[in-house]
Each structure stands twice: as structure tokens, then as C-alpha cells.
Coordinates of C-alpha atoms in Angstrom, one line a residue:
Chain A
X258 CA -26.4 2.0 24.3
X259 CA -22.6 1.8 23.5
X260 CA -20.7 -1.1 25.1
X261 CA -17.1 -0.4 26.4
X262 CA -14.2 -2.1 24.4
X263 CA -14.2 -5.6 25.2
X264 CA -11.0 -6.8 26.5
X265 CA -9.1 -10.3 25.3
X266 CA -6.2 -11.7 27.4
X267 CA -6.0 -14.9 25.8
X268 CA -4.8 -13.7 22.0
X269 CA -0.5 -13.9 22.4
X270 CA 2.1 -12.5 19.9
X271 CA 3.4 -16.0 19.2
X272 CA -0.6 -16.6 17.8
X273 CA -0.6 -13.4 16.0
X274 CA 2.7 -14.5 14.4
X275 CA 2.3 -17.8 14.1
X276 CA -1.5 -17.4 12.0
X277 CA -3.4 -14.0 13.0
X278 CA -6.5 -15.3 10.7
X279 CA -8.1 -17.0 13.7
X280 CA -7.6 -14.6 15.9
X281 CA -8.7 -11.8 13.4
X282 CA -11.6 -13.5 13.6
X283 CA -12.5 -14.2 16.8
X284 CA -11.8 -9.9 17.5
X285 CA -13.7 -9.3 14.3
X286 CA -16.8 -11.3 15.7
X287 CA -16.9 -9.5 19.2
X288 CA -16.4 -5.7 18.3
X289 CA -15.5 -2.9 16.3
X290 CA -12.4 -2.2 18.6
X291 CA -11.2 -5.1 20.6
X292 CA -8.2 -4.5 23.7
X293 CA -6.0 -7.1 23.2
X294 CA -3.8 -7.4 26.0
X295 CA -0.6 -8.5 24.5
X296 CA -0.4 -6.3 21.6
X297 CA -0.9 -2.8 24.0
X298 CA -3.4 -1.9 21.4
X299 CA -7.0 -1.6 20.3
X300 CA -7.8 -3.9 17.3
X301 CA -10.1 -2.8 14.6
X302 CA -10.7 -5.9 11.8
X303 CA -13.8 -4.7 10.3
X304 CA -13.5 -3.5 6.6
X305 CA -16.3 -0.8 6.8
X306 CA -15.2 0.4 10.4
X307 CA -11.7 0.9 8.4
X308 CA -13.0 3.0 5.7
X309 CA -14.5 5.0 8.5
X310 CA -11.1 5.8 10.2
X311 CA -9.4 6.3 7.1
X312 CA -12.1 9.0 6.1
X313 CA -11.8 10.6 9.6
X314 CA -7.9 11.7 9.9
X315 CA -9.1 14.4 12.3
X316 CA -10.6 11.8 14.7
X317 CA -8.3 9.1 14.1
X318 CA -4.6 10.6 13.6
X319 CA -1.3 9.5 12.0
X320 CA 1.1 11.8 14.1
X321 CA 1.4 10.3 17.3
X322 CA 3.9 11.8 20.1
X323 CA 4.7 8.2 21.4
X324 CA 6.1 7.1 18.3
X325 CA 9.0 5.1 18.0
X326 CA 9.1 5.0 14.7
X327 CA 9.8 9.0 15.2
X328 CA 12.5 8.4 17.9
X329 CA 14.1 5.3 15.2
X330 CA 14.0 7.3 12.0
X331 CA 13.3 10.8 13.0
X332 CA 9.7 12.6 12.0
X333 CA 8.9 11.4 8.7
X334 CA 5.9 11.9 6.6
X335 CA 3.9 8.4 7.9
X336 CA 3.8 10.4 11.2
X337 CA 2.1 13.7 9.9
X338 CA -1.5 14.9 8.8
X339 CA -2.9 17.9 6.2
X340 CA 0.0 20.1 5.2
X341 CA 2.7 18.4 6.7
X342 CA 1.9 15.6 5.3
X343 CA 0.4 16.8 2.3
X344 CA 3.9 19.0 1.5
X345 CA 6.4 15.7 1.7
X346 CA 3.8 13.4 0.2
X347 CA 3.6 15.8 -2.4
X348 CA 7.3 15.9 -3.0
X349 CA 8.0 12.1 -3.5
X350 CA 5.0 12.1 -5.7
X351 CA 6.8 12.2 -9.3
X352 CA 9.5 9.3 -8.8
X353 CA 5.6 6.9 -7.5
X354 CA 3.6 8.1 -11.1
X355 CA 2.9 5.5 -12.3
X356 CA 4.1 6.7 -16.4
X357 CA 7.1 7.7 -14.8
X358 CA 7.3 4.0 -13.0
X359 CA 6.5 2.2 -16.4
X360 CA 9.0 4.3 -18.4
X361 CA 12.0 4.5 -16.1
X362 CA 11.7 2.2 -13.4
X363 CA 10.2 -1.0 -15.3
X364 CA 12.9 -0.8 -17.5
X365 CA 15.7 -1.2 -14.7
X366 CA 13.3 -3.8 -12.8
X367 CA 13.4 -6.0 -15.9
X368 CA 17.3 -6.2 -15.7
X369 CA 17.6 -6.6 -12.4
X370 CA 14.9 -9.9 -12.3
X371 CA 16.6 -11.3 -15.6
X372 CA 19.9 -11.1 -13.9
X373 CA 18.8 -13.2 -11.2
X374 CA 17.4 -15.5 -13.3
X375 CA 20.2 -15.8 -15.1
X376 CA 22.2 -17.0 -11.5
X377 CA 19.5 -19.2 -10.7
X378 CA 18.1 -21.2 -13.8
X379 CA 20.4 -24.1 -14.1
X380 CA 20.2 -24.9 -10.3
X381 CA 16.7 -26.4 -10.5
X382 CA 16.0 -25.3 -6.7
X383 CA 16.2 -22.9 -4.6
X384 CA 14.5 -20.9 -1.8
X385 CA 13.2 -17.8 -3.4
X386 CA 13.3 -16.0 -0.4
X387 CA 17.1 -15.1 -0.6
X388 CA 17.5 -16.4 -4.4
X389 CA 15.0 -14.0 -5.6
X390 CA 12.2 -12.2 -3.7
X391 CA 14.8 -10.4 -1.4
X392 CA 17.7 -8.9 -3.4
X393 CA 15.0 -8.4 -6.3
X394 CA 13.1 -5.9 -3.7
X395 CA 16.3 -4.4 -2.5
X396 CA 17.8 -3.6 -5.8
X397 CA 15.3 -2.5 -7.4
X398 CA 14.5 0.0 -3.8
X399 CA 18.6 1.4 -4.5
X400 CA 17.8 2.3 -7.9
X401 CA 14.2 3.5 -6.9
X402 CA 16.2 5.9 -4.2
X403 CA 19.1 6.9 -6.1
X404 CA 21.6 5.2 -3.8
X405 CA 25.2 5.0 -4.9
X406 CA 27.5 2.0 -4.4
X407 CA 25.2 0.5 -1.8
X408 CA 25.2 -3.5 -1.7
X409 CA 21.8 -5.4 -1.6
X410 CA 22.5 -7.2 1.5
X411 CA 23.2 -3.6 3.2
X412 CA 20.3 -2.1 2.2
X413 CA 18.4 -5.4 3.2
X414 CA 20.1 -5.4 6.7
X415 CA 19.6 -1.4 7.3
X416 CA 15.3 -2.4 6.3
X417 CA 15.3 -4.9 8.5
X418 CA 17.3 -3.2 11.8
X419 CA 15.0 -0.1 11.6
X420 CA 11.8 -2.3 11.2
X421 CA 12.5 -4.1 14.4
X422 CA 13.5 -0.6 15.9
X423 CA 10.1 0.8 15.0
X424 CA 8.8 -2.2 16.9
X425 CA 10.9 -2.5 20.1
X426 CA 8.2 -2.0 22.8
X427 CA 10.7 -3.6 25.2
X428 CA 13.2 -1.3 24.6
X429 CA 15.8 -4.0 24.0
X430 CA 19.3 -2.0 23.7
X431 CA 20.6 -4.2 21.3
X432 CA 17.5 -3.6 19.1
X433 CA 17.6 -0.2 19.6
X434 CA 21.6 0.2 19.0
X435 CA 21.6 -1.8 15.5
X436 CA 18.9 0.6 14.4
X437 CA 20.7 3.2 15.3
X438 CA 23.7 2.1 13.2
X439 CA 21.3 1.3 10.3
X440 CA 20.4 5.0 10.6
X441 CA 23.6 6.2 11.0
X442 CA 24.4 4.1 7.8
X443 CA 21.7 5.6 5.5
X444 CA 22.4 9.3 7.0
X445 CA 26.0 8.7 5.5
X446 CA 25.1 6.9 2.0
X447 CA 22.2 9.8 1.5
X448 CA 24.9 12.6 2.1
X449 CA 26.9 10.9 -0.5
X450 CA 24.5 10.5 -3.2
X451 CA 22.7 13.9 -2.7
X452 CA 25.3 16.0 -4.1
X453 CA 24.7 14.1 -7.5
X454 CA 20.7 14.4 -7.0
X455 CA 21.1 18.5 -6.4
X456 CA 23.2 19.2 -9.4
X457 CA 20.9 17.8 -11.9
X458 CA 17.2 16.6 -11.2
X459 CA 16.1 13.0 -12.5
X460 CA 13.0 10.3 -11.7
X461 CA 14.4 8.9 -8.3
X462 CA 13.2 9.4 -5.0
X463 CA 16.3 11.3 -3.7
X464 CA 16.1 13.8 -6.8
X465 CA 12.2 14.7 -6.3
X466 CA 13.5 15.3 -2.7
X467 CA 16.0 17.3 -3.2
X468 CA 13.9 19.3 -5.8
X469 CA 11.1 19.6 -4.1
X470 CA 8.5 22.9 -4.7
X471 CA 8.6 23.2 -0.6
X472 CA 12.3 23.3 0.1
X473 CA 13.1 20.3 2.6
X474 CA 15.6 20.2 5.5
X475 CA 18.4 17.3 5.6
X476 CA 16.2 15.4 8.1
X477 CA 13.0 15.6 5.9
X478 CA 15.1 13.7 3.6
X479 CA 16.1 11.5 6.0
X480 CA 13.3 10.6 7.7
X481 CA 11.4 9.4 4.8
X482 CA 14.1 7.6 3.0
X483 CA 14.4 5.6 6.2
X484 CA 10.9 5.2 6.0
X485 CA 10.7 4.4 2.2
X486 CA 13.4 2.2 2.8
X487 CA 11.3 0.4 5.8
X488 CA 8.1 0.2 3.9
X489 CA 9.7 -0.4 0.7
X490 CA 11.7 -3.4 0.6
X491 CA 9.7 -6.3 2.7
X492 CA 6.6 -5.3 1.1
X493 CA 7.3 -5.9 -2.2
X494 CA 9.5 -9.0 -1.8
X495 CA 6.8 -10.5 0.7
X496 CA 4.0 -9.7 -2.5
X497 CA 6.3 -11.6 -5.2
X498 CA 6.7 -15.0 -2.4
X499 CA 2.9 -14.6 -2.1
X500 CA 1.8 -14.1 -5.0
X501 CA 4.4 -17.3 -6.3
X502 CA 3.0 -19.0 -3.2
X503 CA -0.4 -18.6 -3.9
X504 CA -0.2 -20.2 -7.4
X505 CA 2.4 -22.7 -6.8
X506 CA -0.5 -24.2 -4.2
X507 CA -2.9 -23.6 -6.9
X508 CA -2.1 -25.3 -9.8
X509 CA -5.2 -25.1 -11.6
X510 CA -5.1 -21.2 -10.9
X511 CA -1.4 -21.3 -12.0
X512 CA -2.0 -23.3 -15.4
X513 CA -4.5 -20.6 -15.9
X514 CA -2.3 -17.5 -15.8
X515 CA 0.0 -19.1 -17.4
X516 CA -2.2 -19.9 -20.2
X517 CA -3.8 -16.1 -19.9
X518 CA -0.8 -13.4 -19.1
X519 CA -3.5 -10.9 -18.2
X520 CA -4.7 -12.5 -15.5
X521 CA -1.4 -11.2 -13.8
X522 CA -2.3 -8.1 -12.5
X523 CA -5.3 -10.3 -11.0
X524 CA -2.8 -12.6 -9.1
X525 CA -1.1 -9.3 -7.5
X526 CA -4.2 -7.9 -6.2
X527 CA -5.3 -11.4 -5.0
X528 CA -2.2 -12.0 -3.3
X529 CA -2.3 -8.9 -1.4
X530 CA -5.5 -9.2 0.0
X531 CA -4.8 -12.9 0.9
X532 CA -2.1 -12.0 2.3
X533 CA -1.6 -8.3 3.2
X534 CA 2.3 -7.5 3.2
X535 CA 1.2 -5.0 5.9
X536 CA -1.0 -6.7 8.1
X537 CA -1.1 -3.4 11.0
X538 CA -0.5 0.0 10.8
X539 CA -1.5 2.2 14.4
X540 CA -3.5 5.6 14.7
X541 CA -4.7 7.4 17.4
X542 CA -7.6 8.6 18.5
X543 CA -7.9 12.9 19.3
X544 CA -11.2 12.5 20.8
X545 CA -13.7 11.3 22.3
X546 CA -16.2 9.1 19.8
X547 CA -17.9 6.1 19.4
X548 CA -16.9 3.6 16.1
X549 CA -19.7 1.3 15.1
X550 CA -21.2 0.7 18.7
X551 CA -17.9 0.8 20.6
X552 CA -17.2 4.0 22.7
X553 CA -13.3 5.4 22.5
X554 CA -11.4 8.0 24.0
X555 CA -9.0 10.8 23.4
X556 CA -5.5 9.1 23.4
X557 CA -6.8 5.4 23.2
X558 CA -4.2 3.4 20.5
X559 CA -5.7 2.0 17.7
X560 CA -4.0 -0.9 15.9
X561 CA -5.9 -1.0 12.3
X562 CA -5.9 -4.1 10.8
X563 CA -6.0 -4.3 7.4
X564 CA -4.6 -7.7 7.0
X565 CA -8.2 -8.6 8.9
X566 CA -10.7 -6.4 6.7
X567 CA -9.0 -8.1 3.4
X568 CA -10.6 -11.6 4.7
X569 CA -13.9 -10.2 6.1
X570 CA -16.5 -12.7 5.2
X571 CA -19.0 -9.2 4.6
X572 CA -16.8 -7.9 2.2
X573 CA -15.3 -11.3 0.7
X574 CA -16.9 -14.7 -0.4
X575 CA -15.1 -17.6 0.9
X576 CA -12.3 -14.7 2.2
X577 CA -9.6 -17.3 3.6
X578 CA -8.9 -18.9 0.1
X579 CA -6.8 -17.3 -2.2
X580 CA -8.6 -17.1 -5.5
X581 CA -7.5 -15.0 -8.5
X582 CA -11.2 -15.1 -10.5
X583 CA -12.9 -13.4 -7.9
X584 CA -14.7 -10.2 -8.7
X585 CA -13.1 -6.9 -9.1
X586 CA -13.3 -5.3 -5.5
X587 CA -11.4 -3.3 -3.4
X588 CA -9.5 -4.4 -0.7
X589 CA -7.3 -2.0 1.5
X590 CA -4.0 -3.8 1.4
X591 CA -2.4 -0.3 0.4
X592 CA -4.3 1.4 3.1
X593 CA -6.8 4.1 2.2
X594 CA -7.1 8.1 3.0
X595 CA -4.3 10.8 2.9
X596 CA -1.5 7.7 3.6
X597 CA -2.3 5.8 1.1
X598 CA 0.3 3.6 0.1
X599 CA 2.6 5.7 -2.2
X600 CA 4.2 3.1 -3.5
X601 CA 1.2 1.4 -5.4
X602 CA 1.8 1.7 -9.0
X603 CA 5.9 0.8 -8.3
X604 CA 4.8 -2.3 -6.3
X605 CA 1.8 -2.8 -9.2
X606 CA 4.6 -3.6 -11.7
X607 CA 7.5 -4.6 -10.1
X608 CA 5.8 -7.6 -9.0
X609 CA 2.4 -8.2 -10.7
X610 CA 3.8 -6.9 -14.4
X611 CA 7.6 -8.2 -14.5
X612 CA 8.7 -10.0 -11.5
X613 CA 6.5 -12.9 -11.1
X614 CA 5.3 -12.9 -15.2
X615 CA 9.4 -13.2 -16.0
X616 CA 9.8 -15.9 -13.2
X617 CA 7.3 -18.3 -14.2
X618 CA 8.5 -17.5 -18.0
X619 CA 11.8 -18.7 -17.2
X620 CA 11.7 -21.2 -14.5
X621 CA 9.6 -24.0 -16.4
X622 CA 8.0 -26.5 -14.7
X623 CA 7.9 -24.3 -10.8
X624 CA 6.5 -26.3 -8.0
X625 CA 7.1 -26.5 -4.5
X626 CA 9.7 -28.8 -2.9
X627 CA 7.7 -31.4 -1.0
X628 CA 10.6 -32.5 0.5
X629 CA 10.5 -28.9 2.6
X630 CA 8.3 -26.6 4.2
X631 CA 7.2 -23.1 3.2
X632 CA 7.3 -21.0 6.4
X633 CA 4.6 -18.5 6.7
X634 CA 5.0 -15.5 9.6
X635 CA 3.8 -12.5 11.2
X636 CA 1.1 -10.4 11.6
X637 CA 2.3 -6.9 11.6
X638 CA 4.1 -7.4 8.4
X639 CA 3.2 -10.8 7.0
X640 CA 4.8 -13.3 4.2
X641 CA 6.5 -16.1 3.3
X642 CA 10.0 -16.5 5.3
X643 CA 11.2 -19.1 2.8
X644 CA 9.4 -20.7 -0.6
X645 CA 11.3 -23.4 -1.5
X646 CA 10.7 -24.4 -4.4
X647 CA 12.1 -27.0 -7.9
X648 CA 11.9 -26.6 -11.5
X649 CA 13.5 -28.6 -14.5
X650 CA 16.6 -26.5 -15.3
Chain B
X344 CA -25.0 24.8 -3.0
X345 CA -25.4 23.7 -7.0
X346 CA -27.0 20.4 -8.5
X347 CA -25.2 18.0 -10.4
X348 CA -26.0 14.8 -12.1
X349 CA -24.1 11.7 -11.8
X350 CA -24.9 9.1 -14.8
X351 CA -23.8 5.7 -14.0
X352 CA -22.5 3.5 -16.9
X353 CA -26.0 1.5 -16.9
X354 CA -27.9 5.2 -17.4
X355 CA -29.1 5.4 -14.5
X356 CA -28.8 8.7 -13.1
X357 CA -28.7 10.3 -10.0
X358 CA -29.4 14.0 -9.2
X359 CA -27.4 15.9 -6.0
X360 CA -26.9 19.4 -4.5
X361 CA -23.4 19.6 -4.0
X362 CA -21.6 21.8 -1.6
X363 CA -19.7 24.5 -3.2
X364 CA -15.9 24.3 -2.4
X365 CA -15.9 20.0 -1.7
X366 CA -14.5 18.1 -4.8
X367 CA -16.8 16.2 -6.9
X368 CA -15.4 12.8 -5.6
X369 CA -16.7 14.3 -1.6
X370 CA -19.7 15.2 -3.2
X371 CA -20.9 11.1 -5.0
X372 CA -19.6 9.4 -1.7
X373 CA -21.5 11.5 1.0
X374 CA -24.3 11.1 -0.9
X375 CA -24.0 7.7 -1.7
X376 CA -24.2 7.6 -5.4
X377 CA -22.7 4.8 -6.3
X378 CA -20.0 3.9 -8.8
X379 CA -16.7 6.1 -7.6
X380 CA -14.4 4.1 -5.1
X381 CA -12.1 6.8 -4.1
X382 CA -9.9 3.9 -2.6
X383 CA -7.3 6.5 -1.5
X384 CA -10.0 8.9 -0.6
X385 CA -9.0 11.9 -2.3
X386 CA -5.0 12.1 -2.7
X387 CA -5.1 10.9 -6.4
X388 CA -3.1 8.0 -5.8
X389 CA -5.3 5.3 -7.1
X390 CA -7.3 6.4 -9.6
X391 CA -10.6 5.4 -8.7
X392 CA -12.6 8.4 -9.0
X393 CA -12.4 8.6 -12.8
X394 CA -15.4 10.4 -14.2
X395 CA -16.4 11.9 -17.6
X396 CA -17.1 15.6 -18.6
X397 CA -18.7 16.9 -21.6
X398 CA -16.1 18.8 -23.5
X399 CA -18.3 22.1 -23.3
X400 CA -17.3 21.7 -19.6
X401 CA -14.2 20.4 -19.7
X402 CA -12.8 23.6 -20.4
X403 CA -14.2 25.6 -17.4
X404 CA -12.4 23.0 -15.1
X405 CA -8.9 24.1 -13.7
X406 CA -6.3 22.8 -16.0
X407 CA -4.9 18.6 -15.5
X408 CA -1.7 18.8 -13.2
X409 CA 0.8 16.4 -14.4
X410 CA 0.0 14.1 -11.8
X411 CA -3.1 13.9 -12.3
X412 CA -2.4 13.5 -16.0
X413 CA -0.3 10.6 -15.6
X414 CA -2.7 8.5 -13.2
X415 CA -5.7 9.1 -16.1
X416 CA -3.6 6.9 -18.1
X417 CA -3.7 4.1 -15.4
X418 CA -7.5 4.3 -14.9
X419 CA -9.4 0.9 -15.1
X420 CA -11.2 2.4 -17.6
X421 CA -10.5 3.7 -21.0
X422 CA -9.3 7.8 -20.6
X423 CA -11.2 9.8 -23.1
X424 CA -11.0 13.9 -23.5
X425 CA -13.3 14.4 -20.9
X426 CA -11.4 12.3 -18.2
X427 CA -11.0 13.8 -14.9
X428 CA -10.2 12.5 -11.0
X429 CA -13.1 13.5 -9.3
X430 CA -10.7 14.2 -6.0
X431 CA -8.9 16.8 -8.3
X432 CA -12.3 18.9 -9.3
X433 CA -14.1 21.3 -7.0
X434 CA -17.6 22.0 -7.3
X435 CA -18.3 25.6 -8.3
X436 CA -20.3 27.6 -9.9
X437 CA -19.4 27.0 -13.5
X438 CA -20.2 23.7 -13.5
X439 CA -23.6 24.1 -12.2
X440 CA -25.9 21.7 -13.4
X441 CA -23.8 19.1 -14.8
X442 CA -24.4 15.7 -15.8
X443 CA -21.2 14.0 -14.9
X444 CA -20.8 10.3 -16.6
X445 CA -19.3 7.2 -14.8
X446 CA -16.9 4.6 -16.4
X447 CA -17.9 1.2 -16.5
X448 CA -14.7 0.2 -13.6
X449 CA -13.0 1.8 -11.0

């Protein structure tokens, strides 16, 4: 006999944000969904229950008319199913291969890491957050997108502005205007570059937009280069402080890759499950069902937690410590189904094959700064807020 | 409806009837053959539903699209002539019959 969804009114933002792990677990021990009162949302944690969802897009859909993320950054692809989904997913497709990744991108990624390296080396400290991880991710995203005479720090402050417009619930007006200026801001630097893009095609985002086999309308474009740009900059720097966060609290684990280079691509997939960069994504349910023995209906909210079925003790041995060696498995910290994370392969070797590799190349003797704190936060998007760290320069 | 035969690295093997029109990857995970991940569940974007075909078949499959082509290459395990995405291959006719071989990683 299904049970109705259990509600929990003691679980509050501040907990999620502060360390979601506990609460995860309390919401993955009760039920497959869980209401919890202060996130407005049903909670799924369990891996399998997950893989259900995500094999079920007809039952549990990405578009979703209450949306802010559609009123922020217009309709983009996130916010679509089948062909409409299937038609702009298909047309970013050829900057995300990952051949075209390792021959045009990884080039560019390797300069732009050695250049801060360069700026950094004879400091012997620093807090990678804003030394490294940050304007690695955000120059590397302008030459991913084909921007043109676009600053790091913009393109960091225009990521950040539309995320926390995506996620103003209490429709703060001063959240909601500086996203609107961060949208305004990449409408105008997208009409300047994609001129450039039409007149002759090349690997970047922009391009494969612009030539796309289904022609796209100016706010395709700019709804999913707003997206791309949301998704695409915090993600991969939070992955590089993890993954250096990880290790740097591991030394045995770090000796290890440093002694064994292959083990790298090991550390990435480690650190994203440990950590998922996204922790919650929503979907919403078009009818009536039932997921493991919990009964939902049409229209209920599902937040899907992926940053909970990457530490499910079913799935994962000892799932709270981060541990490079443990068996091949899959973990869903790039979702799974039709909105699978597109940006796999780039994030694969920007940050497992030439970010974090070069770093610890260069930077000898890395370890954390004792004297300091490494700040941990969030649960919808989670990572290190600052990694300070010393090395002998 | 046709059968097929999925042969797992080890040699064990496991005969299906597979629905005409699904993709071979729809076909291994509904009926629970193990072996094929399918992380991204059929929108070849992660390369875990590499599988094997014997050259004579090979060639009555619809011809590699460049993205598929490129992924191959990333596959956990070694790409060899016969390398396909399941996701990418319907079941029809032609390959009625089949034995279908499994890499050793997804």
C-alpha cells in the first residue's frame, strides 16, 4: 500500500548550505520522495529511484511553465523534451565532441592554466579560488563560446547574477534586476561576436549555433549561451577546488597520483561524485504515479538530487570519503537521460587532464595553509568557496 | 520481434527477442543483460554502450555519424572495426540473429 510523501519541517536552507550530507541522509532513509518544507520541493536521494526518473522524461519532465530560469534567461534547451530538445542539443553537439575538445580546445586550456601559473608560482600562496580555479573556468568558457573582447571577471559576474536569478524564489528585485543586466550584457557581447561566427564556421559554441542543420532564432542562441554560461563556469572551477581539495587532505592519495599521472582521470571522477558540482536539478511530474513506494501527482515539483545518489551507501562503499582507488562505477554527477551533461568530455579534460595535472606539476610541494580555513558551501551547486593553500616557490 | 545474442567479455552469453524499431542499447537494459551502462541513456554522450559487431554485420548497419565517430574513440575500451554505440543502432531485420560482443569496460 503506497504511503503519501512524508513531510520534513525541520531540514533549513542554512543546513542544506552549510553540509546537505546529513540531511541527504536522513530524506534518503525515510523515502523515495521526501517534502521538505523549506526548499518548496520534493527530494529524491536515492540512486536507483534517479535512474528511474531520468529513464522516464515523459513522466518526469524538464520543461516546466513555472520556471524562472525561463523568465531569467529566456527558454533554453535545459527547459525542453524530444524534438525541442533534441534539435538545440543537437546543434551545440560538435563544439562538446570530445576529438574536437582534445584537438582545439585542450590546446587553448593548456595556455590559459600555464599563464596563471606563470602569475602565481613565485608567490608561494594563495587562495585558488580567485588565483586559479575561477578565471581558469571563465577563460577557458569565452574561448569555448567564441566571445570577443570579454574580461574574465565579466563573464564570471554575468555566471554568477543569472545563477542567483534562476534561484530567486523571493523575488528579491535587486536579484532579479542584476540578472537582468547580466542578460542584457551577454544579448549585446553575442550580437557582437556573431557576425564573425556566421561568416565563416569554426569549433566554438557560437559557430555550431549559428550553423546549425535546424536554423535557430536569435533567442535560441541566447537562451542557451546564457545557460552554457550558467552551467559552464562554476561547474568546472568548483571540480578543479575539489578535486585539489580532495588530494591536498589526502596526502597518501596525492603522493600516489603524483607518483602514477594516470590515476588523474580517476581523481576527476572521484571528486565529482564526492562532491557533485551540481548537487540539484528540478523536474516535474505530468502525471499521476507512484516512485518506489511513494505515490505523486500531476504537477508535484521534484528536486533530484544527485549530489545525494553519488554518496548512497547501496551504490557506494564507505560513500562519505573521498577515495580515488575505488572501483570503476557510475555515478550521475553529469546527470543521466536526454539532459545529460553536454559538457562532459570539455569538463573531462579541462580539469582532470590539464588543469589539476599542470598545477600540481608546477606548484611543488602544494599543501593547505593550516593557518586558514577551506570553506565548503551549498547544496544546489556545491564546492569549495576558497582553498587556500602554500607551496615552496 | 528478432533474437539477438549479447556475449559478455567473460563468454557468457545471453539470448533476447528484441523489439523491432528500439535501439540495441533499449533492447540489453529492459532486459537486464548486463554489461552496457548507457549512463546518458541513449543521447551518445558518454559512450557507455559500446558494443562489437562482426564485420559481416557491420556493413548492414546505417553508416557511423561523425558524432558517433568521435565518441568511439573515447570509449573505456579499446575501438576496434566493429565498434558501435548501441543507442545509435536500431534493431531490424538485417541483423536478425546476431551475436553482439561486449567490451571488457564501459
Amino acid at each position: 500500500m503506497p504511503k503519501d510523501v512524508p513531510h520534513v519541517s525541520d531540514i533549513s536552507i542554512a543546513m542544506l548550505t552549510d553540509d546537505p550530507y546529513p540531511c541527504f541522509d536522513r530524506v534518503r532513509d525515510r523515502a523515495s520522495a521526501v517534502w521538505v518544507d523549506s526548499a518548496r520541493l520534493n527530494l529524491v536521494t536515492r540512486f536507483d529511484d534517479i535512474m528511474e526518473i531520468e529513464r522516464n522524461h515523459h513522466i518526469f519532465a524538464s520543461t516546466n511553465p513555472q520556471s524562472l530560469m525561463n523568465t531569467v534567461m529566456g527558454h533554453s534547451l535545459m527547459r525542453k523534451d524530444d524534438e525541442a530538445h533534441q534539435i538545440e542539443r543537437k546543434a551545440i553537439e560538435p563544439s562538446f565532441r570530445p576529438g574536437v575538445v582534445k584537438q582545439h580546445f585542450a590546446p587553448i586550456f593548456s595556455v590559459i592554466v600555464d599563464e596563471l601559473l606563470d602569475g602565481i608560482a613565485a608567490k608561494g600562496q594563495a587562495d585558488l579560488f580567485d588565483a586559479f580555479a575561477a578565471p581558469m573556468a571563465s577563460h577557458a568558457l569565452i574561448e569555448l563560446l567564441g566571445l570577443d573582447g570579454v574580461g574574465w571577471q565579466d563573464l564570471a559576474r554575468w555566471s554568477q547574477a543569472l545563477m542567483d536569478g534562476v534561484g530567486n524564489y523571493g523575488a528579491d528585485p535587486d536579484i532579479a534586476n542584476r540578472a537582468k543586466d547580466a542578460s542584457d550584457a551577454v544579448d549585446r557581447v553575442i550580437d557582437k561576436a556573431l557576425p564573425r561566427h556566421l561568416k565563416s564556421k569554426n569549433p566554438t559554441i557560437l559557430s555550431s549555433m549559428a550553423h546549425a542543420p535546424t536554423l535557430h532564432g536569435i533567442n535560441q542562441i541566447r537562451a542557451n549561451v546564457k545557460v552554457i554560461i550558467g552551467g559552464g563556469l562554476n561547474e568546472p572551477r568548483d571540480a578543479i577546488l575539489t578535486s585539489l581539495h580532495g588530494l591536498l587532505s589526502h596526502p597518501d592519495q596525492l603522493a600516489a597520483v603524483r607518483a602514477d599521472p594516470s590515476l588523474h582521470s580517476a581523481v576527476f571522477e572521484e571528486a565529482v561524485r564526492w562532491v557533485s558540482p551540481i548537487g540539484m536539478y528540478p523536474r516535474r511530474v505530468t502525471c499521476d504515479t507512484t516512485l518506489g513506494e511513494t505515490p505523486l501527482k500531476e504537477g508535484d515539483q521534484l528536486g533530484i538530487c544527485v549530489g545525494a545518489a553519488n554518496r548512497d551507501p547501496s551504490r557506494f562503499t564507505r560513500p562519505n570519503d573521498f577515495d580515488i582507488h575505488r572501483p570503476r562505477q557510475q555515478h550521475l554527477a553529469f546527470g543521466a537521460g536526454p539532459h545529460f551533461c553536454a559538457g562532459t568530455w570539455v569538463a573531462r579534460q579541462m580539469v582532470g587532464e590539464i588543469a589539476v595535472p599542470r598545477l600540481l606539476r608546477r606548484l611543488k610541494g602544494l599543501r593547505l595553509d593550516s593557518q586558514k580555513t577551506v570553506q565548503v558551501r551549498g547544496w544546489v551547486f556545491r564546492g569549495p568557496t576558497s582553498l587556500p593553500v602554500l607551496w615552496d616557490a | 520481434m528478432v533474437k539477438l545474442t549479447f556475449v559478455q567479455a567473460d563468454g557468457t552469453e545471453h539470448q533476447v527477442d528484441a523489439t523491432l524499431g528500439l535501439s540495441v542499447m533499449q533492447v540489453a537494459l529492459s532486459q537486464g543483460v548486463p554489461g552496457i551502462s548507457a549512463e546518458c541513456n541513449g543521447s551518445a554522450a558518454c559512450a557507455t554502450c559500446h558494443v562489437y559487431f562482426d564485420a559481416s554485420v557491420f556493413d548492414l548497419l546505417p553508416a557511423v555519424q561523425t558524432h558517433e565517430d568521435d565518441m568511439l574513440d573515447f570509449a573505456a575500451s579499446d575501438r576496434n572495426p566493429g565498434s558501435r554505440l548501441s543507442c545509435q543502432v536500431q534493431v531490424t531485420e538485417a541483423i536478425a540473429g546476431t551475436r553482439i560482443q561486449l567490451p571488457d569496460l564501459q
